[in-house]
Structure formats: structure tokens, C-alpha cells
Short mmCIF file of C-alpha atoms in Angstrom, two decimals:
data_model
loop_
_atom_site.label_atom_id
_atom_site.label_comp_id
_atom_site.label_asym_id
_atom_site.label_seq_id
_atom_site.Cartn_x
_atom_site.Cartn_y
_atom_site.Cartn_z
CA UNK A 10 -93.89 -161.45 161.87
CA UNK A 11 -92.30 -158.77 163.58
CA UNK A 12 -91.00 -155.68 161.23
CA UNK A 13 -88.35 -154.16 161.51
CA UNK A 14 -86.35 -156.64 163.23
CA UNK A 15 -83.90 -159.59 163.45
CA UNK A 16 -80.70 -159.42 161.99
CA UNK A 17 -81.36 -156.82 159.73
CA UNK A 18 -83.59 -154.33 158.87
CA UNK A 19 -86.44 -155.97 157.15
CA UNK A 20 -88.24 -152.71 155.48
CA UNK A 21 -84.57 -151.05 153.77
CA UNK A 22 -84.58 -154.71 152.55
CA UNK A 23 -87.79 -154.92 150.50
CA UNK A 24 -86.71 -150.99 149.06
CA UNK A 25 -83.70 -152.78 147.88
CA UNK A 26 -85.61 -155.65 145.74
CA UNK A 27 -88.24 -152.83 144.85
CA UNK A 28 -85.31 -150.37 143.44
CA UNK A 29 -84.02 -153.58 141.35
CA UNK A 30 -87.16 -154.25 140.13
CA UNK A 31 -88.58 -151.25 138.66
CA UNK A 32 -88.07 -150.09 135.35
CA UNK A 33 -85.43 -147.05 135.85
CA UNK A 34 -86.53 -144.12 138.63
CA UNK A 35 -89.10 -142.33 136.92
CA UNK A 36 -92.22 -144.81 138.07
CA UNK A 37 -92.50 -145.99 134.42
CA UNK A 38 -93.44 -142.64 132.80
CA UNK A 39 -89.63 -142.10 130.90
CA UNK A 40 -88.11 -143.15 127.76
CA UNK A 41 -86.85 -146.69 127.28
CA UNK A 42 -84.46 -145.72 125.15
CA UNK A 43 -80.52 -145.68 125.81
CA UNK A 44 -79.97 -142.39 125.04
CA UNK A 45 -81.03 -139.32 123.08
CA UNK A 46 -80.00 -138.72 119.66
CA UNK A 47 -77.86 -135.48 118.82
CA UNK A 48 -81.38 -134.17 118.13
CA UNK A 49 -82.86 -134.68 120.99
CA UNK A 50 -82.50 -132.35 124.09
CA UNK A 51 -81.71 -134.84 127.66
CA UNK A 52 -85.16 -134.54 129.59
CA UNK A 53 -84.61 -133.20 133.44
CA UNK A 54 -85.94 -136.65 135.82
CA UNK A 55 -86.98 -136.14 139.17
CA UNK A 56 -85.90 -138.92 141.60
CA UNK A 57 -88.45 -141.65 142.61
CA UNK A 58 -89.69 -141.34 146.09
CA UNK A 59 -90.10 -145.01 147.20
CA UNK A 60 -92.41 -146.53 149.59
CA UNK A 61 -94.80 -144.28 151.40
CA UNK A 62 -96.32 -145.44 154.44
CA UNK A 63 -97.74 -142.80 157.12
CA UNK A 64 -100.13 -139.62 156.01
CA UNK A 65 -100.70 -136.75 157.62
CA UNK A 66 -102.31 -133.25 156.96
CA UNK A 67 -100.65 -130.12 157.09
CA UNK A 68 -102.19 -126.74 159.07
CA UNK A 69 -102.76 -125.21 155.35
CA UNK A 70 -104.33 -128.63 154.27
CA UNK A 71 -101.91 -130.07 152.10
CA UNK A 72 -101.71 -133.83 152.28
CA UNK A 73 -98.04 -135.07 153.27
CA UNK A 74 -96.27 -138.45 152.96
CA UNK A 75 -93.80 -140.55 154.75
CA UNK A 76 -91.36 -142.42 152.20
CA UNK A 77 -89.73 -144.94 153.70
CA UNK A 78 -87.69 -146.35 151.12
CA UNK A 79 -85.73 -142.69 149.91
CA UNK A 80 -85.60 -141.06 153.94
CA UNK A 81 -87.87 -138.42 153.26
CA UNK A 82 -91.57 -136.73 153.40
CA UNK A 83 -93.18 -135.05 150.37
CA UNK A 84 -96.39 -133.36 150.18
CA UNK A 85 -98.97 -134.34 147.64
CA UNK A 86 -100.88 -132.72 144.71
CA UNK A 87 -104.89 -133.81 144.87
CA UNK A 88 -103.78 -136.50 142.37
CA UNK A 89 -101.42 -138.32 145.15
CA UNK A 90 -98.32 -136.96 143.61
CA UNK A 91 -94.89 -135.88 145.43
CA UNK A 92 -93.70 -132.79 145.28
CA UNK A 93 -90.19 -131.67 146.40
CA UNK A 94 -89.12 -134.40 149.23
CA UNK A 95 -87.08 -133.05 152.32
CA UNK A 96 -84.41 -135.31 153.36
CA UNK A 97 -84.97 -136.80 157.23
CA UNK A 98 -83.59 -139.50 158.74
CA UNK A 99 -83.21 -143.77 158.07
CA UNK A 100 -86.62 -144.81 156.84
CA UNK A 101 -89.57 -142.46 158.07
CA UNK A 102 -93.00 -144.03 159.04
CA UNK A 103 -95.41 -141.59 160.55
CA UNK A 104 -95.97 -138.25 160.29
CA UNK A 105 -98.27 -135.69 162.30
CA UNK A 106 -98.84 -131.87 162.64
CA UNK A 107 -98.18 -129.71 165.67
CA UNK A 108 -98.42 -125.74 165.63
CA UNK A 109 -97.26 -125.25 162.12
CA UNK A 110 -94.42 -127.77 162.04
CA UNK A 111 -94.83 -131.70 160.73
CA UNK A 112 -93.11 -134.01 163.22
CA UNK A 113 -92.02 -136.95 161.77
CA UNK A 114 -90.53 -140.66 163.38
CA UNK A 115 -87.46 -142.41 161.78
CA UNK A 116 -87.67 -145.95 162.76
CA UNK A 117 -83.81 -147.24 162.05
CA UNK A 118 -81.96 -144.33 163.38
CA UNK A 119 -84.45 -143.62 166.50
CA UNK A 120 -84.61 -139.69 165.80
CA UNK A 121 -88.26 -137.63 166.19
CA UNK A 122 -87.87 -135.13 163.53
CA UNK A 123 -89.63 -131.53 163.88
CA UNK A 124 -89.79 -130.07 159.81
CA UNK A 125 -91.00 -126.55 158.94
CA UNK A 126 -93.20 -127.07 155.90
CA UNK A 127 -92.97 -123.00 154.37
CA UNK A 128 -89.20 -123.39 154.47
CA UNK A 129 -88.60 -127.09 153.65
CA UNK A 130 -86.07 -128.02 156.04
CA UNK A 131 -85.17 -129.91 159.34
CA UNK A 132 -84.99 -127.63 162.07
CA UNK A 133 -84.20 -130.49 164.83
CA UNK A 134 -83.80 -134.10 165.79
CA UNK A 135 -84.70 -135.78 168.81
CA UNK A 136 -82.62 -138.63 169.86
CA UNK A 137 -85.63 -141.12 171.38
CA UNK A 138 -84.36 -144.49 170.87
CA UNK A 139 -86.32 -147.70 170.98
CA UNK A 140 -87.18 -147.41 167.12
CA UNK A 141 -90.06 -144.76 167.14
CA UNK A 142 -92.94 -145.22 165.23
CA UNK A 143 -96.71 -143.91 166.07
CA UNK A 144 -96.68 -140.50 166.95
CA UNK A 145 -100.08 -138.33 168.10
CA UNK A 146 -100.91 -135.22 169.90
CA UNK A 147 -102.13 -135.11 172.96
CA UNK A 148 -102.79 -131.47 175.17
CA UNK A 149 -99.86 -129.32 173.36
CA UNK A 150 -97.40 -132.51 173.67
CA UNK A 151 -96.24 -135.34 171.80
CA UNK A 152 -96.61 -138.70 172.15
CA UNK A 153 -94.28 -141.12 170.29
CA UNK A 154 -94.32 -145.21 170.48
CA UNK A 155 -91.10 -146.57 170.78
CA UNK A 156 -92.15 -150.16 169.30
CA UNK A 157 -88.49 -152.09 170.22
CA UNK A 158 -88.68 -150.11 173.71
CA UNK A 159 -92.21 -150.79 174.15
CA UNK A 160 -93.13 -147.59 175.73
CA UNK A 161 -94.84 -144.59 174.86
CA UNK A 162 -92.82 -141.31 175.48
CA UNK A 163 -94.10 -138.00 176.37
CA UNK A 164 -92.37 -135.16 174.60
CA UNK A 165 -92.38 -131.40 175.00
CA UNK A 166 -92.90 -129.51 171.17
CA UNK A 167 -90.73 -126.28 172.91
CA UNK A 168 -87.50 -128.01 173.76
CA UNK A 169 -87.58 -131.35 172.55
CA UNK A 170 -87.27 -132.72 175.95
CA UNK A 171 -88.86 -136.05 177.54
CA UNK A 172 -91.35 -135.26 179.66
CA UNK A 173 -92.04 -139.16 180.69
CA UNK A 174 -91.97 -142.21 179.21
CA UNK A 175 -94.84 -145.07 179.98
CA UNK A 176 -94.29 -148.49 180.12
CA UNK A 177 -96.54 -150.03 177.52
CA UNK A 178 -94.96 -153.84 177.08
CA UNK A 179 -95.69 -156.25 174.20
CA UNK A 180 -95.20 -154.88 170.80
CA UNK A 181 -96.80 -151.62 170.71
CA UNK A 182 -96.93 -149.80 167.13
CA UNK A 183 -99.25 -147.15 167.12
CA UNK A 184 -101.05 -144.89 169.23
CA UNK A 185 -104.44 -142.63 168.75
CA UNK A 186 -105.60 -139.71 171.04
CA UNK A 187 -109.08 -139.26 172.77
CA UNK A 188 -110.53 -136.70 174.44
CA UNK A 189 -108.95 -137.52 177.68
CA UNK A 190 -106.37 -140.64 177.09
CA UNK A 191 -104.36 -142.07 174.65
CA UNK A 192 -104.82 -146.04 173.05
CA UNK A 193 -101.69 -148.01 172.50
CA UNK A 194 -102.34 -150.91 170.21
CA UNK A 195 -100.22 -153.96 171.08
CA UNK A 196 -99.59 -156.31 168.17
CA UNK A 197 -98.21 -158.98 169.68
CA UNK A 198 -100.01 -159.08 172.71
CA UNK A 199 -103.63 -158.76 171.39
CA UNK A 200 -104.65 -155.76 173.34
CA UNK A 201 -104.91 -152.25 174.10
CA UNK A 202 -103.29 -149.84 176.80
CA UNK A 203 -104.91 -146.89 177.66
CA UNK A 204 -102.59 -144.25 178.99
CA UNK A 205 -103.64 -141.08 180.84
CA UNK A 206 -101.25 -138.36 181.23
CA UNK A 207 -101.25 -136.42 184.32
CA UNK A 208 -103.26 -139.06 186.42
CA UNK A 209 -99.96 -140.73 187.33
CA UNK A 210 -99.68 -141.93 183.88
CA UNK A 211 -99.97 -145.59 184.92
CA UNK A 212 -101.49 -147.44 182.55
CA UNK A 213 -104.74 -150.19 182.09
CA UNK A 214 -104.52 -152.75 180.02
CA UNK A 215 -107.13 -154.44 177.97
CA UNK A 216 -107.70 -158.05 177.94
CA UNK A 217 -106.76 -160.21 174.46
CA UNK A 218 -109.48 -157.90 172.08
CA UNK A 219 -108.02 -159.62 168.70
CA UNK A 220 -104.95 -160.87 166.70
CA UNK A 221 -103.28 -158.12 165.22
CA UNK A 222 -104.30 -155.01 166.60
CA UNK A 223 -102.69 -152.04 164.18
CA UNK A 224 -104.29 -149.09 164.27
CA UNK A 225 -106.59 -147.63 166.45
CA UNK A 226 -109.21 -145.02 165.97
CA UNK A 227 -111.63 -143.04 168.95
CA UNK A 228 -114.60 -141.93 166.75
CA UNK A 229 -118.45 -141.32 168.24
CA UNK A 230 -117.42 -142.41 171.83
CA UNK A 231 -115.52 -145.41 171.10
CA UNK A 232 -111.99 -146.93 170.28
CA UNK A 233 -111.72 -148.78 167.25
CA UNK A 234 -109.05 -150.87 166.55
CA UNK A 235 -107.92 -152.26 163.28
CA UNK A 236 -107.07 -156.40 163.90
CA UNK A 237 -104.99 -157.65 160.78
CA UNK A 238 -104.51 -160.72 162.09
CA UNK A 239 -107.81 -161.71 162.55
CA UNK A 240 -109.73 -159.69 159.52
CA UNK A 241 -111.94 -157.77 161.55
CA UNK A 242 -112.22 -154.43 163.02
CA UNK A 243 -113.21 -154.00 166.93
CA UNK A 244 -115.23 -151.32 168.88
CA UNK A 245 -113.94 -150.65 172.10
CA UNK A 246 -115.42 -149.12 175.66
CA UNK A 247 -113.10 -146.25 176.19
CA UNK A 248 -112.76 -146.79 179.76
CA UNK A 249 -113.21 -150.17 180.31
CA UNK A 250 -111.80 -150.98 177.40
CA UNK A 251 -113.69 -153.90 176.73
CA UNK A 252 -115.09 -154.99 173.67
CA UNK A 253 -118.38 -153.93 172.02
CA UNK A 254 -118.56 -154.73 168.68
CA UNK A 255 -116.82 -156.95 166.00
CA UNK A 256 -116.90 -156.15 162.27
CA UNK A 257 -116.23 -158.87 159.74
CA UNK A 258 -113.40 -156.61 157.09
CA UNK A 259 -111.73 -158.81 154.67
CA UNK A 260 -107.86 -157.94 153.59
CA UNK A 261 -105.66 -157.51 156.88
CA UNK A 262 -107.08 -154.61 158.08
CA UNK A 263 -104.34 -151.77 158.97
CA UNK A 264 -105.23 -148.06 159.41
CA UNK A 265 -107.83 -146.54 160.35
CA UNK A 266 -109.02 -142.16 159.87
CA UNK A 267 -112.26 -140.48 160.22
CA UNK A 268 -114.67 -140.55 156.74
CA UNK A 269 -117.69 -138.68 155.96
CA UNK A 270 -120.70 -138.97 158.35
CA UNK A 271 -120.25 -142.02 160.54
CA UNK A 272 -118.20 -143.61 158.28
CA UNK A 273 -114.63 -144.75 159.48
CA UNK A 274 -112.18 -145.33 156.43
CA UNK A 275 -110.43 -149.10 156.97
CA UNK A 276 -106.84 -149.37 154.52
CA UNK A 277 -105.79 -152.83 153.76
CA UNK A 278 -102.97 -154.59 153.29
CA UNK A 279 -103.83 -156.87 150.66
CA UNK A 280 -103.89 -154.22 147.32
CA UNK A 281 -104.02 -152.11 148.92
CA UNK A 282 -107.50 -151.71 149.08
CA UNK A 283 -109.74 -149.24 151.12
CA UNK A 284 -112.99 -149.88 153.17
CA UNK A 285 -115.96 -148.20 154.56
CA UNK A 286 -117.53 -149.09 157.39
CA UNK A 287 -120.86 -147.29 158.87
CA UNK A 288 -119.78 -146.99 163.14
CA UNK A 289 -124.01 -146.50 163.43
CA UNK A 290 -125.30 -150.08 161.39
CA UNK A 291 -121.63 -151.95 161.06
CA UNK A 292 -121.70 -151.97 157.32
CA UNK A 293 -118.50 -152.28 155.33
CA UNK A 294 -118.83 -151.37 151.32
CA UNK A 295 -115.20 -152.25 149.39
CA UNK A 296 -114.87 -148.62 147.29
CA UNK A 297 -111.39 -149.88 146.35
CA UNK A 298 -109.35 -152.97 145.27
CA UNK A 299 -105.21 -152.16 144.44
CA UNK A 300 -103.54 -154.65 142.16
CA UNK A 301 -100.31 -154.27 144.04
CA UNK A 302 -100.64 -157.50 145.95
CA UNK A 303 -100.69 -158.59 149.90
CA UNK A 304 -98.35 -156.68 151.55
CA UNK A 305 -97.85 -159.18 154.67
CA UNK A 306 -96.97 -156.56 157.17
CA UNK A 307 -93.76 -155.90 156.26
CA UNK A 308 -95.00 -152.05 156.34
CA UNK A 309 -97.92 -150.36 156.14
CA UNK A 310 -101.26 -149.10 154.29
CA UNK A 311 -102.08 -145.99 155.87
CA UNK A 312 -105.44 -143.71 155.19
CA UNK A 313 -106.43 -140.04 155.55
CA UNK A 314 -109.64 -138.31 154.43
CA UNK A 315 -109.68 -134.98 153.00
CA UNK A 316 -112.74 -133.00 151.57
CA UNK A 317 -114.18 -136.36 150.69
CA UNK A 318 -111.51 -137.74 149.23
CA UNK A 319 -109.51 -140.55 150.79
CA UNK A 320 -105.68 -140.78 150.24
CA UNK A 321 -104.35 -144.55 150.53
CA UNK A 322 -100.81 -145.51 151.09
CA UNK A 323 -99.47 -148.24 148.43
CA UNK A 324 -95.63 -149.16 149.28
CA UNK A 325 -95.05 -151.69 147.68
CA UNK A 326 -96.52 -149.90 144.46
CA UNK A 327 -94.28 -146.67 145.51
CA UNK A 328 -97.39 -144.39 145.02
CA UNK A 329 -100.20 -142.93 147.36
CA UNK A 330 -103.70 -143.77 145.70
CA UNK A 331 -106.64 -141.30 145.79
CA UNK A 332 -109.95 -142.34 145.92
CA UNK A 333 -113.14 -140.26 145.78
CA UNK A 334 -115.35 -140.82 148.15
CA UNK A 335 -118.69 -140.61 146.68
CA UNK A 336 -121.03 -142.89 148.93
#
């Protein structure tokens, strides 16, 4: 299925049936009771941040999160907690980090958001369209998939101003940065779309590579690409884009982030659950099974790695799961 489309918007949907479901908003650690006695002093509760879905690490190393369900992006303690959420737009997805500043996409309301970490607030909105999702740097710039518009758009950190939009077709969701080209993964089309800026920008398409392709990942000379459809993960030549290897991954693979080593860290839908897999024998080892349930691509399990510790994205659990790394 295609998210975030149709008559109405799928993913503020699911955040509605979540919110009725669970037990008050403090994630289950409050009182059941009604109310305090005269005894009893009221106990301050700090909204629940709902449905996290992109990661991203700050310049200082802090670990942020994209909450889809409450509009906003916290950071994280090293136990996957929120801290103090800042307010962005309708129902933020991915998140990355440019000269100080996170830059975050807002699917529903088509805004690029540039946030100042040290002072907490919104300092501008871009008005892209096209619902944005994947966002990566690229040379000093930005480079944001529009996944209704199917393009990828250039944009310039200084001014907020387009600098050119590509024509990637299909369904294109997110987007990972080489050394001298970006990789567009199309989801409905099967494929990938290599873009290089400055060359005349026109891009080269792969042929079908998989079913599914989510996210992609350049790591030890090649491009990796996450197929959820199909259950595997797929190595990539970088310029001919055609395809070297196929790894066996059980679980709807989804994203993808540099591990330890020549390890490359696979998150999966169905938990969530997190993967290893060796890039230099093809080995995957399970390190972690969530009890959340399939999440059928109505969002997204996302995955960063930080001092040996990976940081998994549960949405439909409403919590970011951390899980040492100890291979």
C-alpha cells in the first residue's frame, strides 16, 4: 500500500486508534487511580510523544527523534527517552543535521523545517510541496524527496531557496548520499535513481532490483538497498547500478545505517526488530525481536548507530528501543 495517501491521511489515522488505545498519556508509568486523595500532592505528567519514525544525530552527538503522531522532534537520553519536544509542523518523518541546525520534513503540510537545537525553536519553514519525506546532505545542500511529487529537490541551507528539482518518477521515499551522487529508492517501481548534481542533474535509472525498495545505504563501495517487499536486502554497483548481491533478511526490511566494522544495521518492520548483516561474508545475526507486532508499512522502523549502540524506531509502540551492540 501506498502511505500517506487516498482520501485521508493514513498515518494521523493510526495516531488516532493508538491515542484511544493506550492507557492515559504517560506510556503506562502513572497512577490508575481517579484522583488523589486530600493527602496526596497532584504529580506534574509530561505529555506522551507518539510515534517516532526518522533518527538522526545531532553535531554534539545527541540522538534526536521524529514523532509523527504529536508534530514534533525530541532528543533522546542513552536509554531512548524524550526530552523536551519542539513543536514543527503536521506529522514529521525524517530528520538530518546540517551546520549546527536539525532540518526536519513534515509530510501532511509539505514544509522543510530548519530547528536550532541550543535554543529549541523553529527558526524557518520551507514551503516544498509534494509531501516531503527523505532528506540527506549532499556538498553543503539539501536534498529532500518529495514522495507525492516524485522528485528530488535541491535546496540551499543559506536562504531556503530551490536550487533544482529532479524528476525522479514512481514512488520515491527516501534518498542516501555517496561520495559523488545521490540514490533515490523507488517503492513502487522496484528500482533505484541515481542523481548527480552538477552533471546536468539528469538522472539513470536502475532496472527492477526488488519489491519494496525503502531505504538505501552506500557503505564499502556499494549501494544497499533495503527491499520490504521481497525480505531481502540488495548490494548495488554504484554506477551501473546493477545488482551484486542478494541477502536473505526476514521481517520487511526498512532502514538501513552504518554498524560497527562491516556491519550494516537492517530495522524491521515486523517488532520491530533489528538485524546485522556482515557487507564482507553476507551474514545476518537477529540481535533483536520487538513484541510490538508487524507494522505493514503504514510508517516506518528507522535505525541509527551510536558508540555501539543502535537506536531502533518502534511507532506503533510510541518508544525508540536501544539495543547494545555487543557482537
Amino acid at each position: 500500500m501506498r502511505r500517506y495517501a487516498g482520501p485521508g491521511p493514513a498515518l494521523p489515522a493510526v495516531v488516532a486508534v493508538l491515542v484511544l488505545l493506550l492507557p492515559g498519556c504517560g506510556g503506562g508509568t502513572g497512577s490508575a487511580d481517579a484522583s488523589p486523595s486530600a493527602s496526596t500532592a497532584p504529580v506534574a505528567t509530561v505529555p506522551a510523544l507518539l510515534g517516532p519514525v526518522g533518527l538522526a544525530q545531532a553535531a554534539d552527538g545527541i540522538v534526536w527523534a521524529a514523532f509523527a503522531g504529536t508534530d514534533a522532534i525530541a532528543p533522546l537520553d542513552g536509554e531512548g527517552q524524550p526530552g523536551t519536544p519542539i513543536e514543527v509542523g503536521d506529522t514529521p518523518l525524517r530528520i538530518t543535521a546540517l551546520d549546527g541546525s536539525m532540518w526536519v520534513t513534515t509530510i501532511m503540510d509539505g514544509l522543510l523545517h530548519q530547528v536550532l537545537p541550543t535554543s529549541a525553536t523553529v527558526v524557518r519553514s520551507i514551503d516544498l510541496g509534494g509531501q516531503p519525506e527523505g532528506l540527506t546532505t549532499f556538498a553543503g545542500h539539501l536534498f529532500v524527496v518529495l514522495q507525492a511529487a516524485a522528485e528530488l529537490v535541491e535546496v540551499d541551507p543559506a536562504d531556503g531557496s530551490v536550487v533544482q528539482r529532479y524528476r525522479v518518477g514512481g514512488e520515491p521515499r527516501l534518498v542516501a548520499a555517496g561520495d559523488d551522487a545521490l540514490y533515490v529508492g523507488d517503492f513502487a517501481r522496484c528500482r533505484v535513481v541515481r542523481i548527480t548534481p552538477g552533471s546536468g542533474g539528469t538522472p539513470v535509472r536502475s532496472a527492477a532490483v526488488c519489491s519494496g525498495v525503502q531505504d538505501l545505504e552506500v557503505l564499502d563501495g556499494r549501494v544497499w538497498a533495503a527491499c520490504m517487499t521481497d525480505g531481502t536486502v540488495v548490494a548495488l554497483d554504484p554506477r551501473t547500478l546493477a545488482v551484486l548481491d542478494t541477502v536473505r533478511v526476514e521481517g520487511d526490511p526498512d532502514g538501513l545505517a552504518p554498524g560497527p566494522g562491516a556491519d550494516l544495521l537492517v530495522s524491521l518492520q515486523d517488532g520491530p526488530s533489528l538485524a546485522v548483516l556482515d557487507t564482507a561474508t553476507g551474514s545476518v545475526d537477529r540481535v533483536f525481536t520487538g513484541t510490538t507486532g508487524p507494522l505493514d508499512d503504514r510508517a516506518n522502523a528507522d535505525v541509527l548507530e551510536r558508540d555501539g549502540t543502535a537506536y531502533l524506531s518502534d511507532y506503533a509502540g510510541n518508544r525508540v528501543q536501544v539495543v547494545p551492540l555487543d557482537r
